[in-house]
PDB file of C-alpha atoms in Angstrom:
ATOM      1  CA  MET A  17     157.577 246.077 -14.343  1.00  0.00           C
ATOM      2  CA  THR A  18     158.672 249.766 -13.828  1.00  0.00           C
ATOM      3  CA  MET A  19     155.816 251.740 -13.413  1.00  0.00           C
ATOM      4  CA  LYS A  20     155.333 254.541 -15.835  1.00  0.00           C
ATOM      5  CA  GLN A  21     155.304 258.809 -15.098  1.00  0.00           C
ATOM      6  CA  VAL A  22     152.027 259.779 -15.034  1.00  0.00           C
ATOM      7  CA  LEU A  23     150.355 262.700 -16.696  1.00  0.00           C
ATOM      8  CA  LEU A  24     147.852 264.547 -15.067  1.00  0.00           C
ATOM      9  CA  LEU A  25     145.186 266.375 -17.031  1.00  0.00           C
ATOM     10  CA  VAL A  26     142.640 267.887 -15.537  1.00  0.00           C
ATOM     11  CA  GLY A  27     139.360 269.441 -17.956  1.00  0.00           C
ATOM     12  CA  ALA A  28     138.657 266.821 -20.958  1.00  0.00           C
ATOM     13  CA  GLY A  29     138.696 269.310 -24.263  1.00  0.00           C
ATOM     14  CA  GLN A  30     140.273 269.895 -26.886  1.00  0.00           C
ATOM     15  CA  ILE A  31     142.985 272.172 -25.430  1.00  0.00           C
ATOM     16  CA  GLY A  32     144.136 268.784 -23.011  1.00  0.00           C
ATOM     17  CA  MET A  33     143.434 266.665 -25.011  1.00  0.00           C
ATOM     18  CA  ALA A  34     145.868 268.104 -28.445  1.00  0.00           C
ATOM     19  CA  ILE A  35     148.501 268.387 -25.010  1.00  0.00           C
ATOM     20  CA  ALA A  36     148.016 265.652 -24.484  1.00  0.00           C
ATOM     21  CA  ARG A  37     148.426 263.266 -27.215  1.00  0.00           C
ATOM     22  CA  ARG A  38     152.162 265.719 -27.687  1.00  0.00           C
ATOM     23  CA  MET A  39     153.220 264.414 -24.432  1.00  0.00           C
ATOM     24  CA  GLY A  40     152.113 261.610 -22.671  1.00  0.00           C
ATOM     25  CA  TYR A  41     152.929 259.052 -25.498  1.00  0.00           C
ATOM     26  CA  GLY A  42     154.168 255.918 -23.325  1.00  0.00           C
ATOM     27  CA  MET A  43     153.275 258.548 -19.569  1.00  0.00           C
ATOM     28  CA  LYS A  44     149.963 256.489 -17.139  1.00  0.00           C
ATOM     29  CA  ILE A  45     147.265 259.508 -19.013  1.00  0.00           C
ATOM     30  CA  VAL A  46     144.770 260.392 -16.004  1.00  0.00           C
ATOM     31  CA  VAL A  47     141.860 261.992 -17.596  1.00  0.00           C
ATOM     32  CA  ALA A  48     140.240 264.586 -14.440  1.00  0.00           C
ATOM     33  CA  ASP A  49     136.975 266.013 -15.421  1.00  0.00           C
ATOM     34  CA  LYS A  50     133.715 267.009 -13.881  1.00  0.00           C
ATOM     35  CA  ASN A  51     131.515 265.296 -16.832  1.00  0.00           C
ATOM     36  CA  ILE A  52     132.340 262.189 -16.733  1.00  0.00           C
ATOM     37  CA  ASP A  53     130.872 261.076 -20.178  1.00  0.00           C
ATOM     38  CA  HIS A  54     133.761 264.259 -21.588  1.00  0.00           C
ATOM     39  CA  ALA A  55     137.171 262.457 -19.562  1.00  0.00           C
ATOM     40  CA  ASN A  56     135.344 259.230 -21.539  1.00  0.00           C
ATOM     41  CA  ASN A  57     135.062 260.690 -24.940  1.00  0.00           C
ATOM     42  CA  ILE A  58     138.969 261.551 -24.761  1.00  0.00           C
ATOM     43  CA  CYS A  59     139.724 259.110 -23.193  1.00  0.00           C
ATOM     44  CA  ASP A  60     138.321 256.550 -25.606  1.00  0.00           C
ATOM     45  CA  ILE A  61     140.031 258.657 -28.829  1.00  0.00           C
ATOM     46  CA  MET A  62     143.465 257.991 -27.281  1.00  0.00           C
ATOM     47  CA  ARG A  63     143.238 254.821 -26.349  1.00  0.00           C
ATOM     48  CA  ASN A  64     141.756 254.345 -29.997  1.00  0.00           C
ATOM     49  CA  ALA A  65     145.188 256.580 -31.211  1.00  0.00           C
ATOM     50  CA  GLY A  66     147.121 254.503 -28.450  1.00  0.00           C
ATOM     51  CA  TYR A  67     147.496 256.116 -25.918  1.00  0.00           C
ATOM     52  CA  ASP A  68     147.520 254.569 -22.218  1.00  0.00           C
ATOM     53  CA  VAL A  69     144.191 256.892 -20.609  1.00  0.00           C
ATOM     54  CA  GLU A  70     142.149 256.587 -17.442  1.00  0.00           C
ATOM     55  CA  PRO A  71     139.096 258.586 -16.623  1.00  0.00           C
ATOM     56  CA  THR A  72     138.266 259.794 -13.250  1.00  0.00           C
ATOM     57  CA  GLU A  73     135.332 262.750 -12.298  1.00  0.00           C
ATOM     58  CA  MET A  74     136.502 265.166 -10.128  1.00  0.00           C
ATOM     59  CA  ASP A  75     135.493 268.653  -9.057  1.00  0.00           C
ATOM     60  CA  LEU A  76     137.473 271.454  -9.166  1.00  0.00           C
ATOM     61  CA  ALA A  77     136.315 273.134  -6.923  1.00  0.00           C
ATOM     62  CA  SER A  78     136.560 270.554  -3.576  1.00  0.00           C
ATOM     63  CA  ARG A  79     139.778 270.449  -2.133  1.00  0.00           C
ATOM     64  CA  GLU A  80     138.781 267.116  -1.362  1.00  0.00           C
ATOM     65  CA  SER A  81     138.124 265.771  -5.079  1.00  0.00           C
ATOM     66  CA  ILE A  82     141.355 267.503  -5.887  1.00  0.00           C
ATOM     67  CA  VAL A  83     142.845 265.400  -3.434  1.00  0.00           C
ATOM     68  CA  ALA A  84     141.699 262.546  -4.349  1.00  0.00           C
ATOM     69  CA  THR A  85     142.076 262.735  -7.987  1.00  0.00           C
ATOM     70  CA  ILE A  86     146.346 263.225  -7.208  1.00  0.00           C
ATOM     71  CA  ALA A  87     146.072 259.542  -4.960  1.00  0.00           C
ATOM     72  CA  LYS A  88     144.302 258.042  -7.937  1.00  0.00           C
ATOM     73  CA  ALA A  89     147.575 259.247 -10.159  1.00  0.00           C
ATOM     74  CA  THR A  90     150.380 258.431  -7.378  1.00  0.00           C
ATOM     75  CA  SER A  91     148.845 254.938  -7.252  1.00  0.00           C
ATOM     76  CA  LEU A  92     149.105 254.718 -10.855  1.00  0.00           C
ATOM     77  CA  GLY A  93     153.253 255.142 -10.997  1.00  0.00           C
ATOM     78  CA  GLU A  94     155.587 258.886 -10.683  1.00  0.00           C
ATOM     79  CA  LEU A  95     153.542 262.690 -11.515  1.00  0.00           C
ATOM     80  CA  LYS A  96     155.356 263.361 -12.922  1.00  0.00           C
ATOM     81  CA  MET A  97     153.378 265.364 -15.519  1.00  0.00           C
ATOM     82  CA  MET A  98     150.309 267.658 -15.271  1.00  0.00           C
ATOM     83  CA  VAL A  99     148.288 270.190 -17.608  1.00  0.00           C
ATOM     84  CA  CYS A 100     145.458 272.666 -15.714  1.00  0.00           C
ATOM     85  CA  ALA A 101     143.104 272.761 -19.000  1.00  0.00           C
ATOM     86  CA  ALA A 102     139.314 272.831 -16.278  1.00  0.00           C
ATOM     87  CA  GLY A 103     137.385 275.817 -16.386  1.00  0.00           C
ATOM     88  CA  VAL A 104     134.620 278.109 -16.901  1.00  0.00           C
ATOM     89  CA  SER A 105     133.866 280.536 -19.495  1.00  0.00           C
ATOM     90  CA  PRO A 106     132.218 283.749 -17.927  1.00  0.00           C
ATOM     91  CA  SER A 107     128.841 282.820 -20.360  1.00  0.00           C
ATOM     92  CA  GLN A 108     129.252 279.598 -18.866  1.00  0.00           C
ATOM     93  CA  ALA A 109     128.530 280.260 -14.947  1.00  0.00           C
ATOM     94  CA  PRO A 110     127.915 282.812 -12.519  1.00  0.00           C
ATOM     95  CA  ILE A 111     130.447 285.197 -10.899  1.00  0.00           C
ATOM     96  CA  GLU A 112     130.064 282.300  -8.178  1.00  0.00           C
ATOM     97  CA  THR A 113     130.760 279.408 -10.082  1.00  0.00           C
ATOM     98  CA  ILE A 114     133.522 281.170 -12.107  1.00  0.00           C
ATOM     99  CA  LEU A 115     135.712 282.259  -8.612  1.00  0.00           C
ATOM    100  CA  ARG A 116     135.468 278.899  -6.883  1.00  0.00           C
ATOM    101  CA  VAL A 117     136.442 276.791 -10.126  1.00  0.00           C
ATOM    102  CA  ASP A 118     138.998 278.510 -11.873  1.00  0.00           C
ATOM    103  CA  LEU A 119     140.775 280.726  -9.288  1.00  0.00           C
ATOM    104  CA  TYR A 120     140.014 278.802  -6.580  1.00  0.00           C
ATOM    105  CA  GLY A 121     140.462 275.551  -7.438  1.00  0.00           C
ATOM    106  CA  THR A 122     143.173 275.884 -10.109  1.00  0.00           C
ATOM    107  CA  SER A 123     145.137 277.451  -6.723  1.00  0.00           C
ATOM    108  CA  VAL A 124     144.457 274.709  -4.998  1.00  0.00           C
ATOM    109  CA  LEU A 125     145.315 272.068  -7.734  1.00  0.00           C
ATOM    110  CA  LEU A 126     149.238 273.315  -7.905  1.00  0.00           C
ATOM    111  CA  GLU A 127     149.287 273.637  -4.262  1.00  0.00           C
ATOM    112  CA  GLU A 128     148.256 269.853  -3.893  1.00  0.00           C
ATOM    113  CA  VAL A 129     150.219 268.416  -7.431  1.00  0.00           C
ATOM    114  CA  GLY A 130     153.548 270.904  -5.861  1.00  0.00           C
ATOM    115  CA  LYS A 131     153.712 268.153  -2.774  1.00  0.00           C
ATOM    116  CA  VAL A 132     153.604 264.917  -4.494  1.00  0.00           C
ATOM    117  CA  ILE A 133     155.089 266.027  -8.452  1.00  0.00           C
ATOM    118  CA  ALA A 134     158.292 264.841  -9.551  1.00  0.00           C
ATOM    119  CA  PRO A 135     161.807 265.823  -9.454  1.00  0.00           C
ATOM    120  CA  SER A 136     161.696 267.200 -12.795  1.00  0.00           C
ATOM    121  CA  GLY A 137     158.822 267.425 -13.489  1.00  0.00           C
ATOM    122  CA  THR A 138     156.776 269.992 -15.314  1.00  0.00           C
ATOM    123  CA  GLY A 139     153.165 271.643 -15.376  1.00  0.00           C
ATOM    124  CA  LEU A 140     151.959 273.652 -16.760  1.00  0.00           C
ATOM    125  CA  VAL A 141     147.667 276.244 -16.561  1.00  0.00           C
ATOM    126  CA  VAL A 142     146.447 276.739 -19.586  1.00  0.00           C
ATOM    127  CA  SER A 143     144.683 280.412 -18.535  1.00  0.00           C
ATOM    128  CA  SER A 144     143.727 283.101 -20.897  1.00  0.00           C
ATOM    129  CA  GLN A 145     144.295 286.480 -22.902  1.00  0.00           C
ATOM    130  CA  SER A 146     141.584 287.354 -20.449  1.00  0.00           C
ATOM    131  CA  GLY A 147     143.688 288.784 -17.808  1.00  0.00           C
ATOM    132  CA  HIS A 148     146.137 290.312 -20.179  1.00  0.00           C
ATOM    133  CA  ARG A 149     142.870 292.520 -20.920  1.00  0.00           C
ATOM    134  CA  MET A 150     142.338 293.955 -17.660  1.00  0.00           C
ATOM    135  CA  PRO A 151     144.010 297.021 -15.971  1.00  0.00           C
ATOM    136  CA  ALA A 152     146.661 296.438 -14.359  1.00  0.00           C
ATOM    137  CA  LEU A 153     146.399 295.816 -10.551  1.00  0.00           C
ATOM    138  CA  THR A 154     148.449 296.967  -7.295  1.00  0.00           C
ATOM    139  CA  PRO A 155     151.875 295.575  -6.380  1.00  0.00           C
ATOM    140  CA  GLU A 156     149.626 294.674  -3.412  1.00  0.00           C
ATOM    141  CA  GLN A 157     146.890 293.223  -4.905  1.00  0.00           C
ATOM    142  CA  ASP A 158     148.694 291.462  -7.160  1.00  0.00           C
ATOM    143  CA  GLU A 159     151.283 289.879  -4.161  1.00  0.00           C
ATOM    144  CA  GLN A 160     147.003 289.249  -2.379  1.00  0.00           C
ATOM    145  CA  LEU A 161     146.835 286.624  -5.724  1.00  0.00           C
ATOM    146  CA  ALA A 162     150.181 285.141  -5.574  1.00  0.00           C
ATOM    147  CA  CYS A 163     150.501 284.636  -1.978  1.00  0.00           C
ATOM    148  CA  THR A 164     147.198 284.115  -0.452  1.00  0.00           C
ATOM    149  CA  PRO A 165     146.731 281.068   1.830  1.00  0.00           C
ATOM    150  CA  THR A 166     143.635 278.873  -1.118  1.00  0.00           C
ATOM    151  CA  GLU A 167     141.302 278.450   1.991  1.00  0.00           C
ATOM    152  CA  ASP A 168     141.303 282.745   2.440  1.00  0.00           C
ATOM    153  CA  LEU A 169     141.665 283.687  -1.708  1.00  0.00           C
ATOM    154  CA  LEU A 170     138.541 283.943  -1.578  1.00  0.00           C
ATOM    155  CA  SER A 171     137.011 285.961   1.266  1.00  0.00           C
ATOM    156  CA  LEU A 172     139.765 288.824  -0.550  1.00  0.00           C
ATOM    157  CA  GLU A 173     138.499 292.487  -0.811  1.00  0.00           C
ATOM    158  CA  MET A 174     138.585 292.257  -4.152  1.00  0.00           C
ATOM    159  CA  LEU A 175     137.192 289.392  -4.948  1.00  0.00           C
ATOM    160  CA  GLN A 176     133.548 290.035  -3.196  1.00  0.00           C
ATOM    161  CA  PRO A 177     130.654 290.878  -5.297  1.00  0.00           C
ATOM    162  CA  ASP A 178     130.197 294.258  -4.069  1.00  0.00           C
ATOM    163  CA  ASN A 179     133.734 294.167  -7.065  1.00  0.00           C
ATOM    164  CA  ILE A 180     133.197 292.178  -9.472  1.00  0.00           C
ATOM    165  CA  ARG A 181     131.142 293.706 -11.959  1.00  0.00           C
ATOM    166  CA  ASP A 182     130.387 290.902 -13.994  1.00  0.00           C
ATOM    167  CA  THR A 183     131.216 287.363 -14.890  1.00  0.00           C
ATOM    168  CA  LEU A 184     133.070 288.136 -17.747  1.00  0.00           C
ATOM    169  CA  HIS A 185     135.769 290.392 -15.102  1.00  0.00           C
ATOM    170  CA  ALA A 186     135.115 287.523 -12.504  1.00  0.00           C
ATOM    171  CA  TYR A 187     137.066 285.817 -15.322  1.00  0.00           C
ATOM    172  CA  GLN A 188     139.132 288.407 -15.205  1.00  0.00           C
ATOM    173  CA  MET A 189     140.514 288.471 -12.697  1.00  0.00           C
ATOM    174  CA  ALA A 190     140.688 284.360 -11.683  1.00  0.00           C
ATOM    175  CA  LYS A 191     142.938 284.034 -14.683  1.00  0.00           C
ATOM    176  CA  ARG A 192     144.888 287.149 -13.533  1.00  0.00           C
ATOM    177  CA  CYS A 193     144.713 284.535 -10.495  1.00  0.00           C
ATOM    178  CA  ASN A 194     145.915 281.837 -12.717  1.00  0.00           C
ATOM    179  CA  VAL A 195     149.676 283.328 -13.457  1.00  0.00           C
ATOM    180  CA  LYS A 196     150.193 285.102 -10.043  1.00  0.00           C
ATOM    181  CA  ARG A 197     149.669 281.828  -8.552  1.00  0.00           C
ATOM    182  CA  VAL A 198     151.993 280.334 -10.797  1.00  0.00           C
ATOM    183  CA  MET A 199     154.691 281.873 -10.231  1.00  0.00           C
ATOM    184  CA  ALA A 200     154.334 281.932  -6.812  1.00  0.00           C
ATOM    185  CA  GLU A 201     154.219 277.706  -7.026  1.00  0.00           C
ATOM    186  CA  ALA A 202     157.201 278.082  -9.130  1.00  0.00           C
ATOM    187  CA  VAL A 203     159.862 278.690  -6.100  1.00  0.00           C
ATOM    188  CA  LYS A 204     157.490 276.194  -4.498  1.00  0.00           C
ATOM    189  CA  TRP A 205     157.609 273.749  -7.401  1.00  0.00           C
ATOM    190  CA  GLY A 206     161.668 274.599  -7.611  1.00  0.00           C
ATOM    191  CA  GLU A 207     162.460 272.961  -3.916  1.00  0.00           C
ATOM    192  CA  ARG A 208     161.583 270.624  -6.020  1.00  0.00           C
ATOM    193  CA  GLY A 209     162.972 270.398  -9.398  1.00  0.00           C
ATOM    194  CA  ALA A 210     160.090 270.469 -10.696  1.00  0.00           C
ATOM    195  CA  ARG A 211     159.059 273.625 -12.692  1.00  0.00           C
ATOM    196  CA  ILE A 212     155.484 274.873 -13.240  1.00  0.00           C
ATOM    197  CA  ASN A 213     154.621 278.058 -16.037  1.00  0.00           C
ATOM    198  CA  SER A 214     150.921 279.294 -18.007  1.00  0.00           C
ATOM    199  CA  VAL A 215     149.608 279.682 -21.767  1.00  0.00           C
ATOM    200  CA  SER A 216     146.935 282.433 -22.120  1.00  0.00           C
ATOM    201  CA  PRO A 217     146.124 281.501 -25.406  1.00  0.00           C
ATOM    202  CA  GLY A 218     143.345 283.557 -27.301  1.00  0.00           C
ATOM    203  CA  ILE A 219     140.493 282.699 -29.473  1.00  0.00           C
ATOM    204  CA  ILE A 220     141.436 278.621 -29.705  1.00  0.00           C
ATOM    205  CA  VAL A 221     138.396 276.270 -32.302  1.00  0.00           C
ATOM    206  CA  THR A 222     136.342 274.269 -29.926  1.00  0.00           C
ATOM    207  CA  PRO A 223     133.078 273.039 -29.544  1.00  0.00           C
ATOM    208  CA  LEU A 224     132.619 275.640 -26.685  1.00  0.00           C
ATOM    209  CA  ALA A 225     134.113 278.355 -28.969  1.00  0.00           C
ATOM    210  CA  ILE A 226     131.909 276.798 -31.825  1.00  0.00           C
ATOM    211  CA  ASP A 227     128.713 277.698 -29.188  1.00  0.00           C
ATOM    212  CA  GLU A 228     130.240 281.003 -28.892  1.00  0.00           C
ATOM    213  CA  PHE A 229     130.283 281.654 -32.159  1.00  0.00           C
ATOM    214  CA  ASN A 230     126.548 281.416 -32.936  1.00  0.00           C
ATOM    215  CA  GLY A 231     126.093 282.670 -29.452  1.00  0.00           C
ATOM    216  CA  PRO A 232     124.657 286.152 -28.479  1.00  0.00           C
ATOM    217  CA  ARG A 233     127.944 287.035 -28.434  1.00  0.00           C
ATOM    218  CA  GLY A 234     129.404 285.756 -32.033  1.00  0.00           C
ATOM    219  CA  ASP A 235     130.091 289.019 -33.443  1.00  0.00           C
ATOM    220  CA  PHE A 236     132.466 289.858 -30.504  1.00  0.00           C
ATOM    221  CA  TYR A 237     134.657 286.997 -30.780  1.00  0.00           C
ATOM    222  CA  LYS A 238     134.219 287.564 -34.966  1.00  0.00           C
ATOM    223  CA  ASN A 239     135.017 291.160 -34.667  1.00  0.00           C
ATOM    224  CA  MET A 240     138.398 290.184 -32.807  1.00  0.00           C
ATOM    225  CA  PHE A 241     139.935 287.459 -34.856  1.00  0.00           C
ATOM    226  CA  ALA A 242     139.232 289.749 -37.920  1.00  0.00           C
ATOM    227  CA  LYS A 243     141.481 292.176 -37.069  1.00  0.00           C
ATOM    228  CA  CYS A 244     143.580 290.781 -34.524  1.00  0.00           C
ATOM    229  CA  PRO A 245     147.297 290.531 -36.621  1.00  0.00           C
ATOM    230  CA  ALA A 246     146.196 286.566 -37.932  1.00  0.00           C
ATOM    231  CA  GLY A 247     143.423 287.052 -39.112  1.00  0.00           C
ATOM    232  CA  ARG A 248     142.061 283.801 -37.540  1.00  0.00           C
ATOM    233  CA  PRO A 249     140.771 282.252 -34.570  1.00  0.00           C
ATOM    234  CA  GLY A 250     144.228 279.692 -33.569  1.00  0.00           C
ATOM    235  CA  THR A 251     144.096 275.816 -32.926  1.00  0.00           C
ATOM    236  CA  ALA A 252     144.859 273.212 -29.512  1.00  0.00           C
ATOM    237  CA  ASP A 253     147.886 272.501 -31.734  1.00  0.00           C
ATOM    238  CA  GLU A 254     148.853 275.526 -32.514  1.00  0.00           C
ATOM    239  CA  VAL A 255     148.455 275.792 -27.863  1.00  0.00           C
ATOM    240  CA  ALA A 256     150.326 272.261 -27.811  1.00  0.00           C
ATOM    241  CA  ASN A 257     152.906 273.910 -29.571  1.00  0.00           C
ATOM    242  CA  VAL A 258     154.318 276.217 -27.031  1.00  0.00           C
ATOM    243  CA  ALA A 259     152.705 273.655 -24.448  1.00  0.00           C
ATOM    244  CA  GLU A 260     155.892 271.637 -25.448  1.00  0.00           C
ATOM    245  CA  LEU A 261     158.535 273.787 -25.213  1.00  0.00           C
ATOM    246  CA  LEU A 262     156.979 274.483 -21.734  1.00  0.00           C
ATOM    247  CA  LEU A 263     157.130 270.428 -20.551  1.00  0.00           C
ATOM    248  CA  GLY A 264     159.665 269.478 -21.983  1.00  0.00           C
ATOM    249  CA  GLU A 265     163.285 269.471 -21.995  1.00  0.00           C
ATOM    250  CA  LYS A 266     164.101 272.823 -24.489  1.00  0.00           C
ATOM    251  CA  GLY A 267     162.156 274.252 -21.237  1.00  0.00           C
ATOM    252  CA  THR A 268     164.788 273.376 -18.571  1.00  0.00           C
ATOM    253  CA  PHE A 269     165.182 276.957 -17.900  1.00  0.00           C
ATOM    254  CA  ILE A 270     161.689 278.637 -17.949  1.00  0.00           C
ATOM    255  CA  THR A 271     159.398 278.754 -15.109  1.00  0.00           C
ATOM    256  CA  GLY A 272     157.087 281.363 -13.273  1.00  0.00           C
ATOM    257  CA  SER A 273     156.374 282.275 -17.067  1.00  0.00           C
ATOM    258  CA  ASP A 274     153.627 283.194 -18.415  1.00  0.00           C
ATOM    259  CA  PHE A 275     153.368 283.006 -22.821  1.00  0.00           C
ATOM    260  CA  LEU A 276     150.674 285.008 -23.911  1.00  0.00           C
ATOM    261  CA  MET A 277     149.480 283.864 -27.856  1.00  0.00           C
ATOM    262  CA  ASP A 278     147.096 285.149 -29.314  1.00  0.00           C
ATOM    263  CA  GLY A 279     147.236 285.656 -32.373  1.00  0.00           C
ATOM    264  CA  GLY A 280     148.405 289.344 -31.323  1.00  0.00           C
ATOM    265  CA  ALA A 281     144.605 289.589 -30.005  1.00  0.00           C
ATOM    266  CA  THR A 282     145.685 291.997 -26.348  1.00  0.00           C
ATOM    267  CA  ALA A 283     148.608 294.124 -29.131  1.00  0.00           C
ATOM    268  CA  SER A 284     145.585 294.893 -31.004  1.00  0.00           C
ATOM    269  CA  TYR A 285     143.302 295.615 -28.465  1.00  0.00           C
ATOM    270  CA  PHE A 286     145.813 298.111 -26.932  1.00  0.00           C
ATOM    271  CA  TYR A 287     147.160 299.713 -29.683  1.00  0.00           C
ATOM    272  CA  GLY A 288     145.034 298.699 -33.678  1.00  0.00           C
ATOM    273  CA  PRO A 289     141.142 298.564 -34.504  1.00  0.00           C
ATOM    274  CA  LEU A 290     140.892 296.959 -31.515  1.00  0.00           C
ATOM    275  CA  LYS A 291     140.678 299.328 -28.815  1.00  0.00           C
ATOM    276  CA  PRO A 292     138.225 299.275 -27.193  1.00  0.00           C
ATOM    277  CA  GLU A 293     136.489 303.612 -28.398  1.00  0.00           C
ATOM    278  CA  GLN A 294     136.290 305.793 -24.523  1.00  0.00           C
TER     279      GLN A 294
END
């Protein structure tokens, strides 16, 4: 019996599942999440739809946990595809946790998967429109986010508590780092004949987003999608449409890129009705 190709999905949510369903038929899909119940739920849905799935517990904030999960994935076959759809949002966690999970953890994941990804393998990081809202960093700061050894990232001056205003700022820095990190890793992955990109979605309807709509920042979000050109939030399957291009055969010339897909919210933020009052 031939070993299956493996898709490693980190983060058992609606966006990750939509991408895994689009890309993972015929593959062994390892669904990793810090909350094993979430991984089991996604696996139940996918198993009932005919997919070969395996839930596993993984903490994105821990290199040890990441390495163990990758070892499990590679024991099941050739690691051909990696999707990172895990992370914590500004209203879910304190600054330190956001930086530890979204910034450091994602960087470690890219580094470790990059060591074992199969030739012609592909990876995708689900980043966020948030990183596109923040004012530009200096070229030196961008390079630090892209190239600093992973274990030194959280020691960077710009990421110290005094320099991070609030959880939203921490999240924006993490997402900016994801995009820069993907660029730097694309060079390394390329040496193995593999590709890595990121996608930066806007507001996508998920259980988490619905909580946000009904929470203290609900009016802020509703205003955002009302005043963006699309006039609505997006769906997980629309993110999967972009993922399908980036992860599949039609995207073989695309690596080290980030695709902003937010219904035009960022455009409206800079040049339209969402522009902040000075």
